[in-house]
Amino acid sequence: MWRPFFEQYHLIIVQDGDPLRKIKVPDGFDYELYNRNDISRILGPKAACISFKDSACRCFGYLVSKKKYIFTIDDDCFVAKDPSGKAINALEQHIQNLLTPSTPHFFNTLYDPYREGVDFVRGYPFGLRQGVPTAVSHGLWLNIPDYDAPTQLVKPLERNARYVDAVMTVPKGTLFPMCGMNLAFDRELIGPAMYFGLMGDGQPIGRYDDMWAGWCMKVICDHLGLGVKTGLPYIWHSKASNPFVNLKKEYNGIFWQEKAIPFSQSAVLPKECDNVQKCYLALAGEVKSKLGELDPYFVKLGDAIVTWIEAWDEVNKSPVIKSAKLLPNGTSKKA
């Protein structure tokens, strides 16, 4: 289903679980495949900042990519169709979102004013119509909604069939629950902030990887004058994960988010933080000092953020990661 949309782009596949398992990638794709052994070889001791047996491992792909735009999906996401029955080119819509400005300082009641057939409404300040650069495009899902475990248990049969033809900017100062299963971002603008935390194997929390990245990313975007869009495109989320397994993973997070979200909402970064790395390092210190009181996990998370930034800077000093295992299987035609 994805072939006509993906075959002209470069793929990075992060294999979670058993590194000895052989992953067969169909012919015709230009790709890199990394497993846990590759991650350890490339990052050395810093590999500890990359989660294991959790979808958070995908951020390793963000780390090693050399492309400007990143699109990430889950393995149970397929091509959706719009109300006319046409297959949705999710990647194309994400790129459109990222190539046009965001409007975080003043809400346009016709949503994204840069879409074809739309403009700024009467009363919108002319001084704000140039917008700000868009760093993140957050897409949505048809069929299985992205619910937490308690909501899954209450509404096991609920499906999302509503296709809303809209894109909007998340206002400055407003957080949102970012989902990593249909997400794109400008790596040059916000890449180091897209760290999905410490989750999964050996950690006291799971399924909050994209949430954590979203809170931190939004604080940093607001500080640096960058925008975030949400809405189109849709993908088809094919299966619901086990709510009882999810509840076990989410249990601590359900309580901790009631403190972590107000922490993020009140976070103020110093003026000297003029790039993403400086912003995230400053935030890491606040995480340790303020959320560390909630649970020692946050002290460990703060240290992992520092390690992540160090790894990002180290890996990206060179245009090519010499120790990466490259498995070309075609020609990458587009960035």
Coordinates of C-alpha atoms in Angstrom, one line a residue:
M1 CA 0.0 0.0 0.0
W2 CA 2.8 2.4 0.8
R3 CA 5.0 1.5 -2.2
P4 CA 3.8 4.3 -4.6
F5 CA 4.3 6.9 -1.8
F6 CA 7.5 5.7 -0.3
E7 CA 9.6 4.1 -3.0
Q8 CA 11.1 7.5 -4.2
Y9 CA 12.3 8.4 -0.7
H10 CA 15.0 7.1 1.7
L11 CA 13.8 4.8 4.5
I12 CA 15.3 4.2 7.9
I13 CA 14.1 1.1 9.6
V14 CA 14.8 0.8 13.4
Q15 CA 14.4 -2.9 14.3
D16 CA 13.3 -3.4 17.9
G17 CA 13.6 -6.6 19.8
D18 CA 15.8 -9.5 18.9
P19 CA 18.7 -8.2 16.7
L20 CA 19.3 -11.7 15.3
R21 CA 15.9 -11.7 13.6
K22 CA 16.2 -11.1 9.9
I23 CA 14.0 -8.3 8.5
K24 CA 13.1 -8.8 4.8
V25 CA 12.6 -5.4 3.0
P26 CA 10.9 -5.7 -0.4
D27 CA 12.9 -4.8 -3.5
G28 CA 12.9 -1.3 -4.8
F29 CA 13.5 0.7 -1.7
D30 CA 16.5 2.8 -0.7
Y31 CA 16.9 2.1 3.0
E32 CA 19.1 1.7 6.1
L33 CA 18.3 -1.0 8.7
Y34 CA 19.5 -0.7 12.3
N35 CA 19.1 -3.2 15.1
R36 CA 20.1 -3.0 18.8
N37 CA 23.6 -4.2 18.0
D38 CA 24.1 -1.4 15.4
I39 CA 22.9 1.2 17.9
S40 CA 25.4 0.0 20.5
R41 CA 28.2 -0.1 18.0
I42 CA 27.5 3.4 16.7
L43 CA 26.8 5.2 20.0
G44 CA 28.9 3.1 22.4
P45 CA 28.0 3.9 26.0
K46 CA 25.7 6.7 24.8
A47 CA 23.4 3.9 23.4
A48 CA 21.8 3.8 26.9
C49 CA 19.7 6.9 26.0
I50 CA 17.9 4.9 23.3
S51 CA 15.0 2.9 24.6
F52 CA 14.7 -0.9 24.0
K53 CA 11.5 -2.8 23.3
D54 CA 9.5 0.3 22.9
S55 CA 8.5 2.5 20.0
A56 CA 10.8 5.2 21.4
C57 CA 13.7 3.5 19.7
R58 CA 12.6 5.2 16.5
C59 CA 14.4 8.4 17.6
F60 CA 17.7 6.7 16.7
G61 CA 16.6 7.1 13.1
Y62 CA 16.1 10.8 13.7
L63 CA 19.7 10.9 15.1
V64 CA 21.4 9.3 12.1
S65 CA 19.3 10.7 9.3
K66 CA 20.9 13.2 6.9
K67 CA 17.6 14.4 5.4
K68 CA 15.9 17.7 6.1
Y69 CA 12.4 16.3 6.5
I70 CA 11.5 13.2 8.6
F71 CA 8.2 11.3 8.4
T72 CA 7.7 8.6 11.0
I73 CA 4.9 5.9 11.2
D74 CA 4.1 2.8 13.2
D75 CA 4.2 -0.7 11.7
D76 CA 0.4 -1.0 12.0
C77 CA -0.4 2.2 10.0
F78 CA -1.6 1.9 6.5
V79 CA -2.8 4.2 3.7
A80 CA -6.1 5.8 4.4
K81 CA -8.7 7.1 1.9
D82 CA -10.4 10.4 1.8
P83 CA -14.3 10.7 1.6
S84 CA -14.1 10.4 -2.2
G85 CA -12.3 7.1 -1.9
K86 CA -8.9 8.4 -3.1
A87 CA -5.8 7.1 -1.4
I88 CA -4.2 9.8 0.8
N89 CA -0.6 10.7 0.1
A90 CA 0.2 11.4 3.8
L91 CA 3.8 12.3 3.1
E92 CA 2.9 14.9 0.5
Q93 CA 0.4 16.6 2.9
H94 CA 3.0 16.6 5.7
I95 CA 5.5 18.3 3.4
Q96 CA 2.9 20.9 2.4
N97 CA 2.3 21.6 6.1
L98 CA 6.0 22.0 6.8
L99 CA 6.7 24.2 3.7
T100 CA 4.1 26.8 4.7
P101 CA 4.2 29.0 7.8
S102 CA 2.3 28.4 11.1
T103 CA 0.3 31.1 12.9
P104 CA 0.8 30.4 16.7
H105 CA 0.3 34.0 17.8
F106 CA -3.3 34.6 16.6
F107 CA -5.9 32.0 15.7
N108 CA -7.4 32.1 12.2
T109 CA -11.0 30.8 12.3
L110 CA -10.7 29.3 8.8
Y111 CA -7.7 27.3 10.2
D112 CA -4.6 27.1 8.0
P113 CA -4.7 30.3 5.9
Y114 CA -1.9 29.0 3.6
R115 CA -4.0 26.1 2.2
E116 CA -5.4 26.5 -1.3
G117 CA -8.8 28.3 -1.3
V118 CA -8.3 29.7 2.2
D119 CA -6.9 33.1 3.5
F120 CA -6.8 35.2 6.6
V121 CA -10.2 36.3 7.8
R122 CA -11.3 39.9 8.4
G123 CA -9.7 41.2 11.6
Y124 CA -6.6 39.1 11.5
P125 CA -3.6 41.4 12.2
F126 CA -1.6 42.2 9.1
G127 CA 1.6 42.3 11.1
L128 CA 1.2 38.6 11.9
R129 CA 0.3 37.3 8.5
Q130 CA 3.8 36.3 7.6
G131 CA 3.6 33.6 10.2
V132 CA 6.6 31.6 11.6
P133 CA 8.5 28.6 10.3
T134 CA 6.7 25.3 10.7
A135 CA 8.8 22.7 12.6
V136 CA 6.3 19.9 13.2
S137 CA 3.3 18.4 11.3
H138 CA 1.1 16.2 13.4
G139 CA -1.2 13.9 11.5
L140 CA -4.3 12.0 12.6
W141 CA -5.8 8.5 12.2
L142 CA -8.9 6.8 11.0
N143 CA -10.3 3.6 12.4
I144 CA -8.5 2.8 15.8
P145 CA -8.2 6.0 17.8
D146 CA -5.0 6.8 19.8
Y147 CA -6.6 6.2 23.2
D148 CA -5.0 5.5 26.6
A149 CA -5.7 2.2 28.3
P150 CA -8.6 3.4 30.6
T151 CA -10.4 4.8 27.6
Q152 CA -9.8 1.7 25.6
L153 CA -11.3 -0.4 28.4
V154 CA -14.4 1.8 28.6
K155 CA -14.8 2.1 24.8
P156 CA -13.4 -1.1 23.3
L157 CA -15.4 -0.9 20.1
E158 CA -15.1 2.8 19.3
R159 CA -13.7 3.7 15.9
N160 CA -12.9 7.0 14.4
A161 CA -14.7 7.4 11.1
R162 CA -14.7 11.3 11.1
Y163 CA -12.6 12.8 8.4
V164 CA -12.1 16.5 9.1
D165 CA -10.6 18.4 6.2
A166 CA -8.6 20.8 8.3
V167 CA -5.1 21.8 9.3
M168 CA -4.5 24.2 12.2
T169 CA -1.7 25.7 14.2
V170 CA -1.4 24.7 17.8
P171 CA -1.4 28.1 19.6
K172 CA 1.7 29.4 21.4
G173 CA 1.6 28.5 25.1
T174 CA -0.6 25.5 24.4
L175 CA 0.5 21.9 24.8
F176 CA -1.0 18.9 23.0
P177 CA -0.8 15.1 23.1
M178 CA 1.6 14.4 20.3
C179 CA 1.2 10.9 18.7
G180 CA 4.3 9.5 16.9
M181 CA 2.4 7.1 14.6
N182 CA 1.8 9.8 11.9
L183 CA 4.3 12.6 12.4
A184 CA 6.7 14.7 10.3
F185 CA 9.1 17.4 11.2
D186 CA 11.9 19.6 9.9
R187 CA 15.0 18.0 11.3
E188 CA 17.1 21.1 10.7
L189 CA 14.7 23.3 12.8
I190 CA 13.8 21.0 15.7
G191 CA 15.5 17.6 15.3
P192 CA 17.4 17.5 18.6
A193 CA 14.1 18.1 20.5
M194 CA 12.5 15.0 19.1
Y195 CA 13.8 12.7 21.8
F196 CA 11.3 10.0 22.8
G197 CA 12.8 9.6 26.3
L198 CA 13.5 6.5 28.3
M199 CA 10.7 4.0 27.9
G200 CA 10.0 0.3 27.7
D201 CA 12.4 -2.4 28.8
G202 CA 14.0 -1.7 32.2
Q203 CA 12.0 1.5 32.7
P204 CA 9.0 2.2 35.0
I205 CA 6.9 3.7 32.2
G206 CA 5.9 3.1 28.6
R207 CA 3.7 4.6 25.9
Y208 CA 4.6 8.1 26.9
D209 CA 7.5 8.4 24.5
D210 CA 5.8 10.6 22.0
M211 CA 3.9 12.5 24.7
W212 CA 7.1 13.5 26.4
A213 CA 8.7 14.5 23.1
G214 CA 5.7 16.6 22.3
W215 CA 5.6 18.5 25.6
C216 CA 9.3 19.3 25.4
M217 CA 9.3 20.1 21.7
K218 CA 6.4 22.5 22.1
V219 CA 8.1 24.4 24.9
I220 CA 11.2 24.7 22.8
C221 CA 9.2 25.7 19.6
D222 CA 7.4 28.4 21.6
H223 CA 10.7 29.8 22.9
L224 CA 12.4 29.8 19.5
G225 CA 9.5 31.1 17.6
L226 CA 8.6 28.0 15.6
G227 CA 5.2 26.6 14.8
V228 CA 3.4 23.2 15.1
K229 CA 0.5 22.1 12.9
T230 CA -2.1 19.4 13.5
G231 CA -4.9 17.9 11.4
L232 CA -4.4 16.5 7.9
P233 CA -3.1 14.0 6.8
Y234 CA -4.9 10.9 8.0
I235 CA -3.5 7.4 8.0
W236 CA -5.4 4.1 8.7
H237 CA -4.6 2.7 12.1
S238 CA -5.2 -1.0 11.7
K239 CA -5.2 -2.6 15.1
A240 CA -5.8 -1.8 18.8
S241 CA -3.1 -2.8 21.2
N242 CA -4.0 -4.8 24.3
P243 CA -5.5 -2.4 26.9
F244 CA -4.4 -4.5 29.8
V245 CA -0.8 -4.6 28.6
N246 CA -1.1 -0.8 27.9
L247 CA -2.4 -0.1 31.4
K248 CA 0.6 -1.8 32.9
K249 CA 2.9 0.3 30.7
E250 CA 0.9 3.6 31.3
Y251 CA 0.2 3.1 35.0
N252 CA 2.9 5.5 36.4
G253 CA 2.5 7.9 33.5
I254 CA -1.2 8.4 34.2
F255 CA -0.2 9.8 37.6
W256 CA 3.0 11.5 36.6
Q257 CA 1.5 13.4 33.7
E258 CA -0.6 15.4 36.2
K259 CA 2.7 16.9 37.4
A260 CA 4.7 16.7 34.2
I261 CA 2.2 18.7 32.1
P262 CA 1.9 21.7 34.5
F263 CA 5.7 21.6 34.8
S264 CA 5.9 21.9 31.0
Q265 CA 3.3 24.6 30.9
S266 CA 5.2 26.7 33.4
A267 CA 8.6 26.2 31.9
V268 CA 10.5 29.3 31.0
L269 CA 13.8 29.0 29.1
P270 CA 16.6 31.5 29.5
K271 CA 17.1 34.1 26.7
E272 CA 20.6 32.8 26.0
C273 CA 19.1 29.5 24.9
D274 CA 19.2 30.4 21.2
N275 CA 19.2 26.9 19.7
V276 CA 17.4 23.6 20.2
Q277 CA 20.3 21.9 22.0
K278 CA 20.7 24.7 24.6
C279 CA 17.0 24.7 25.2
Y280 CA 16.8 21.0 25.8
L281 CA 19.8 21.0 28.1
A282 CA 18.3 23.8 30.1
L283 CA 15.0 21.9 30.3
A284 CA 16.9 18.7 31.4
G285 CA 18.2 20.6 34.4
E286 CA 14.7 21.7 35.3
V287 CA 13.4 18.1 34.8
K288 CA 16.0 16.8 37.3
S289 CA 15.4 19.5 39.9
K290 CA 11.6 19.8 39.8
L291 CA 10.3 16.4 38.6
G292 CA 13.1 14.5 40.3
E293 CA 11.1 15.1 43.5
L294 CA 8.2 13.2 42.0
D295 CA 10.3 10.1 41.2
P296 CA 14.0 9.2 40.7
Y297 CA 13.1 8.2 37.2
F298 CA 13.1 11.9 36.2
V299 CA 16.6 12.3 37.4
K300 CA 17.6 9.4 35.1
L301 CA 15.6 11.0 32.3
G302 CA 17.3 14.3 32.7
D303 CA 20.7 12.7 32.4
A304 CA 19.5 10.7 29.4
I305 CA 18.5 14.0 27.7
V306 CA 22.0 15.3 28.2
T307 CA 23.4 12.1 26.7
W308 CA 21.0 12.3 23.8
I309 CA 22.1 15.9 23.0
E310 CA 25.8 14.8 23.3
A311 CA 25.1 11.9 20.9
W312 CA 23.3 14.2 18.5
D313 CA 26.1 16.6 18.3
E314 CA 28.7 13.9 18.1
V315 CA 27.0 11.9 15.3
N316 CA 26.1 15.0 13.3
K317 CA 29.6 16.5 13.2
S318 CA 30.3 14.3 10.2
P319 CA 28.1 14.2 7.1
V320 CA 28.4 10.4 7.1
I321 CA 28.2 7.9 10.0
K322 CA 31.1 5.7 9.1
S323 CA 30.1 2.9 11.4
A324 CA 26.5 2.7 10.1
K325 CA 25.4 -0.4 8.3
L326 CA 24.1 0.9 5.0
L327 CA 21.9 -1.4 3.0
P328 CA 21.0 0.4 -0.3
N329 CA 18.3 -1.3 -2.3
G330 CA 17.5 1.2 -5.0
T331 CA 18.1 4.9 -5.6
S332 CA 16.9 7.6 -3.4
K333 CA 15.4 10.2 -5.7
K334 CA 14.2 12.8 -3.2
A335 CA 15.2 14.2 0.2

